[in-house]
Amino acid sequence: MVLPTASPPLPGTTKVLSVGLHPRVLDYSRMPEGVDEAAFTARIEAAHTALREAGFDVVPCLIDTDPDRSEAAVREQLRADAFGLAMIGGGVRMAPEHTVLFERLVNVLTEEAPGIRLCFNSSPENTVEALRRWIRA
């Protein structure tokens, strides 16, 4: 597997902070038919199970859309533990209305955890793949 940069892979024991929007704050009118809060919650839970089964040490941090509250929640997680990698979910990054939220999260991550690496998924189902780009199996 080729890493996106020339940086060496992180060890398999690297603790990962997984930041994503809580299912209760999503606008399901913009989602494909059949995707509602219950379905999305199930997808997230399945992704977390897959991460554990793949051996990743992941701490989920589900946030809302308010940049101040979300920044505080992420800052609290970063102060509670040492993380080598942070994954920011597609719901934060891919919706134009969350641009400020995304910027704030990137900035708090790099302020509170200098040297942390960032990775991104596009859905709960490809989170394992996103982490494997950075963490040595």
PDB file of C-alpha atoms in Angstrom:
ATOM      1  CA  MET A   1       0.000   0.000   0.000  1.00  0.00           C
ATOM      2  CA  VAL A   2       1.341   3.443  -0.896  1.00  0.00           C
ATOM      3  CA  LEU A   3       0.897   6.235   1.618  1.00  0.00           C
ATOM      4  CA  PRO A   4      -0.432   9.581   0.373  1.00  0.00           C
ATOM      5  CA  THR A   5       2.856  11.221   1.436  1.00  0.00           C
ATOM      6  CA  ALA A   6       6.430  10.101   1.948  1.00  0.00           C
ATOM      7  CA  SER A   7       5.825  10.047   5.717  1.00  0.00           C
ATOM      8  CA  PRO A   8       6.468   6.693   7.340  1.00  0.00           C
ATOM      9  CA  PRO A   9       3.379   4.757   8.454  1.00  0.00           C
ATOM     10  CA  LEU A  10       2.210   5.088  12.030  1.00  0.00           C
ATOM     11  CA  PRO A  11       2.534   2.041  14.299  1.00  0.00           C
ATOM     12  CA  GLY A  12      -0.474  -0.254  14.670  1.00  0.00           C
ATOM     13  CA  THR A  13      -0.868   0.874  18.284  1.00  0.00           C
ATOM     14  CA  THR A  14      -1.597   4.478  17.267  1.00  0.00           C
ATOM     15  CA  LYS A  15      -4.663   5.882  19.022  1.00  0.00           C
ATOM     16  CA  VAL A  16      -7.151   7.411  16.573  1.00  0.00           C
ATOM     17  CA  LEU A  17      -9.716  10.134  17.219  1.00  0.00           C
ATOM     18  CA  SER A  18     -12.697   9.642  14.913  1.00  0.00           C
ATOM     19  CA  VAL A  19     -14.647  12.899  14.564  1.00  0.00           C
ATOM     20  CA  GLY A  20     -18.013  12.900  12.845  1.00  0.00           C
ATOM     21  CA  LEU A  21     -21.430  14.465  12.955  1.00  0.00           C
ATOM     22  CA  HIS A  22     -23.876  12.883  15.357  1.00  0.00           C
ATOM     23  CA  PRO A  23     -26.735  11.270  13.412  1.00  0.00           C
ATOM     24  CA  ARG A  24     -29.300  13.459  15.211  1.00  0.00           C
ATOM     25  CA  VAL A  25     -27.940  16.651  13.577  1.00  0.00           C
ATOM     26  CA  LEU A  26     -28.043  15.530   9.929  1.00  0.00           C
ATOM     27  CA  ASP A  27     -30.554  16.802   7.383  1.00  0.00           C
ATOM     28  CA  TYR A  28     -32.040  13.566   6.068  1.00  0.00           C
ATOM     29  CA  SER A  29     -34.089  15.366   3.429  1.00  0.00           C
ATOM     30  CA  ARG A  30     -30.810  15.676   1.495  1.00  0.00           C
ATOM     31  CA  MET A  31     -29.945  11.988   1.853  1.00  0.00           C
ATOM     32  CA  PRO A  32     -30.782   9.134  -0.514  1.00  0.00           C
ATOM     33  CA  GLU A  33     -34.112   7.430   0.094  1.00  0.00           C
ATOM     34  CA  GLY A  34     -33.992   4.996   2.977  1.00  0.00           C
ATOM     35  CA  VAL A  35     -31.301   6.864   4.888  1.00  0.00           C
ATOM     36  CA  ASP A  36     -32.740   8.140   8.135  1.00  0.00           C
ATOM     37  CA  GLU A  37     -31.331   8.644  11.626  1.00  0.00           C
ATOM     38  CA  ALA A  38     -31.789   4.991  12.606  1.00  0.00           C
ATOM     39  CA  ALA A  39     -30.158   3.724   9.396  1.00  0.00           C
ATOM     40  CA  PHE A  40     -27.236   6.141   9.683  1.00  0.00           C
ATOM     41  CA  THR A  41     -26.740   5.299  13.358  1.00  0.00           C
ATOM     42  CA  ALA A  42     -26.581   1.611  12.414  1.00  0.00           C
ATOM     43  CA  ARG A  43     -23.974   2.375   9.716  1.00  0.00           C
ATOM     44  CA  ILE A  44     -21.809   4.262  12.229  1.00  0.00           C
ATOM     45  CA  GLU A  45     -22.097   1.471  14.807  1.00  0.00           C
ATOM     46  CA  ALA A  46     -21.169  -1.108  12.155  1.00  0.00           C
ATOM     47  CA  ALA A  47     -18.150   0.999  11.173  1.00  0.00           C
ATOM     48  CA  HIS A  48     -16.994   1.217  14.805  1.00  0.00           C
ATOM     49  CA  THR A  49     -17.363  -2.557  15.142  1.00  0.00           C
ATOM     50  CA  ALA A  50     -15.317  -3.056  11.945  1.00  0.00           C
ATOM     51  CA  LEU A  51     -12.613  -0.734  13.300  1.00  0.00           C
ATOM     52  CA  ARG A  52     -12.356  -2.675  16.555  1.00  0.00           C
ATOM     53  CA  GLU A  53     -12.312  -5.987  14.679  1.00  0.00           C
ATOM     54  CA  ALA A  54      -9.543  -4.651  12.426  1.00  0.00           C
ATOM     55  CA  GLY A  55      -7.486  -3.893  15.543  1.00  0.00           C
ATOM     56  CA  PHE A  56      -7.651  -0.093  15.540  1.00  0.00           C
ATOM     57  CA  ASP A  57      -7.632   1.819  18.830  1.00  0.00           C
ATOM     58  CA  VAL A  58     -10.324   4.357  17.931  1.00  0.00           C
ATOM     59  CA  VAL A  59     -12.130   6.838  20.153  1.00  0.00           C
ATOM     60  CA  PRO A  60     -15.351   8.132  18.545  1.00  0.00           C
ATOM     61  CA  CYS A  61     -16.219  11.805  18.987  1.00  0.00           C
ATOM     62  CA  LEU A  62     -19.678  12.568  17.598  1.00  0.00           C
ATOM     63  CA  ILE A  63     -20.280  16.299  17.336  1.00  0.00           C
ATOM     64  CA  ASP A  64     -23.048  18.683  16.372  1.00  0.00           C
ATOM     65  CA  THR A  65     -22.922  21.425  13.771  1.00  0.00           C
ATOM     66  CA  ASP A  66     -22.133  24.280  16.165  1.00  0.00           C
ATOM     67  CA  PRO A  67     -18.427  25.126  15.740  1.00  0.00           C
ATOM     68  CA  ASP A  68     -17.984  26.323  19.343  1.00  0.00           C
ATOM     69  CA  ARG A  69     -19.509  23.228  20.959  1.00  0.00           C
ATOM     70  CA  SER A  70     -17.779  20.912  18.503  1.00  0.00           C
ATOM     71  CA  GLU A  71     -14.394  22.521  18.995  1.00  0.00           C
ATOM     72  CA  ALA A  72     -14.817  22.227  22.776  1.00  0.00           C
ATOM     73  CA  ALA A  73     -15.750  18.532  22.497  1.00  0.00           C
ATOM     74  CA  VAL A  74     -12.715  17.736  20.331  1.00  0.00           C
ATOM     75  CA  ARG A  75     -10.410  19.807  22.542  1.00  0.00           C
ATOM     76  CA  GLU A  76     -11.667  17.852  25.581  1.00  0.00           C
ATOM     77  CA  GLN A  77     -10.891  14.515  23.872  1.00  0.00           C
ATOM     78  CA  LEU A  78      -7.425  15.704  22.849  1.00  0.00           C
ATOM     79  CA  ARG A  79      -6.626  16.803  26.389  1.00  0.00           C
ATOM     80  CA  ALA A  80      -7.792  13.463  27.814  1.00  0.00           C
ATOM     81  CA  ASP A  81      -5.579  11.255  25.668  1.00  0.00           C
ATOM     82  CA  ALA A  82      -2.680  11.275  23.184  1.00  0.00           C
ATOM     83  CA  PHE A  83      -3.763  10.683  19.583  1.00  0.00           C
ATOM     84  CA  GLY A  84      -1.456  10.142  16.615  1.00  0.00           C
ATOM     85  CA  LEU A  85      -4.161  10.244  13.946  1.00  0.00           C
ATOM     86  CA  ALA A  86      -7.502  11.987  13.582  1.00  0.00           C
ATOM     87  CA  MET A  87     -10.152  10.995  11.081  1.00  0.00           C
ATOM     88  CA  ILE A  88     -12.694  13.673  10.155  1.00  0.00           C
ATOM     89  CA  GLY A  89     -15.843  12.276   8.576  1.00  0.00           C
ATOM     90  CA  GLY A  90     -17.290  13.215   5.220  1.00  0.00           C
ATOM     91  CA  GLY A  91     -20.396  14.801   6.745  1.00  0.00           C
ATOM     92  CA  VAL A  92     -18.177  17.533   8.185  1.00  0.00           C
ATOM     93  CA  ARG A  93     -15.939  17.994   5.154  1.00  0.00           C
ATOM     94  CA  MET A  94     -18.225  17.562   2.185  1.00  0.00           C
ATOM     95  CA  ALA A  95     -21.145  19.870   3.008  1.00  0.00           C
ATOM     96  CA  PRO A  96     -20.448  23.520   2.139  1.00  0.00           C
ATOM     97  CA  GLU A  97     -22.459  24.696   5.144  1.00  0.00           C
ATOM     98  CA  HIS A  98     -19.912  22.976   7.424  1.00  0.00           C
ATOM     99  CA  THR A  99     -16.812  24.713   6.017  1.00  0.00           C
ATOM    100  CA  VAL A 100     -16.274  26.834   9.139  1.00  0.00           C
ATOM    101  CA  LEU A 101     -16.793  23.779  11.349  1.00  0.00           C
ATOM    102  CA  PHE A 102     -14.213  21.831   9.327  1.00  0.00           C
ATOM    103  CA  GLU A 103     -11.690  24.683   9.535  1.00  0.00           C
ATOM    104  CA  ARG A 104     -12.163  24.979  13.282  1.00  0.00           C
ATOM    105  CA  LEU A 105     -11.692  21.234  13.781  1.00  0.00           C
ATOM    106  CA  VAL A 106      -8.494  21.129  11.722  1.00  0.00           C
ATOM    107  CA  ASN A 107      -7.122  24.070  13.674  1.00  0.00           C
ATOM    108  CA  VAL A 108      -7.971  22.665  17.103  1.00  0.00           C
ATOM    109  CA  LEU A 109      -6.478  19.300  16.147  1.00  0.00           C
ATOM    110  CA  THR A 110      -3.176  20.842  15.065  1.00  0.00           C
ATOM    111  CA  GLU A 111      -3.077  23.235  18.056  1.00  0.00           C
ATOM    112  CA  GLU A 112      -3.807  20.640  20.728  1.00  0.00           C
ATOM    113  CA  ALA A 113      -1.907  17.735  19.158  1.00  0.00           C
ATOM    114  CA  PRO A 114       1.111  19.048  17.239  1.00  0.00           C
ATOM    115  CA  GLY A 115       2.278  16.443  14.751  1.00  0.00           C
ATOM    116  CA  ILE A 116      -1.066  14.669  14.554  1.00  0.00           C
ATOM    117  CA  ARG A 117      -1.862  13.263  11.140  1.00  0.00           C
ATOM    118  CA  LEU A 118      -5.247  13.665   9.525  1.00  0.00           C
ATOM    119  CA  CYS A 119      -7.152  11.239   7.366  1.00  0.00           C
ATOM    120  CA  PHE A 120     -10.572  11.351   5.784  1.00  0.00           C
ATOM    121  CA  ASN A 121     -13.308   8.935   4.839  1.00  0.00           C
ATOM    122  CA  SER A 122     -16.280   9.567   2.587  1.00  0.00           C
ATOM    123  CA  SER A 123     -18.702   7.244   4.404  1.00  0.00           C
ATOM    124  CA  PRO A 124     -18.744   5.097   7.529  1.00  0.00           C
ATOM    125  CA  GLU A 125     -18.153   2.056   5.330  1.00  0.00           C
ATOM    126  CA  ASN A 126     -14.698   3.154   4.129  1.00  0.00           C
ATOM    127  CA  THR A 127     -13.254   4.265   7.470  1.00  0.00           C
ATOM    128  CA  VAL A 128     -11.096   1.138   7.841  1.00  0.00           C
ATOM    129  CA  GLU A 129      -9.574   1.836   4.418  1.00  0.00           C
ATOM    130  CA  ALA A 130      -8.896   5.475   5.375  1.00  0.00           C
ATOM    131  CA  LEU A 131      -7.066   4.445   8.555  1.00  0.00           C
ATOM    132  CA  ARG A 132      -5.064   1.759   6.773  1.00  0.00           C
ATOM    133  CA  ARG A 133      -3.580   4.420   4.510  1.00  0.00           C
ATOM    134  CA  TRP A 134      -1.763   5.784   7.559  1.00  0.00           C
ATOM    135  CA  ILE A 135      -1.402   3.006  10.126  1.00  0.00           C
ATOM    136  CA  ARG A 136       0.860   0.006   9.603  1.00  0.00           C
ATOM    137  CA  ALA A 137      -1.130  -3.196   9.873  1.00  0.00           C
TER     138      ALA A 137
END
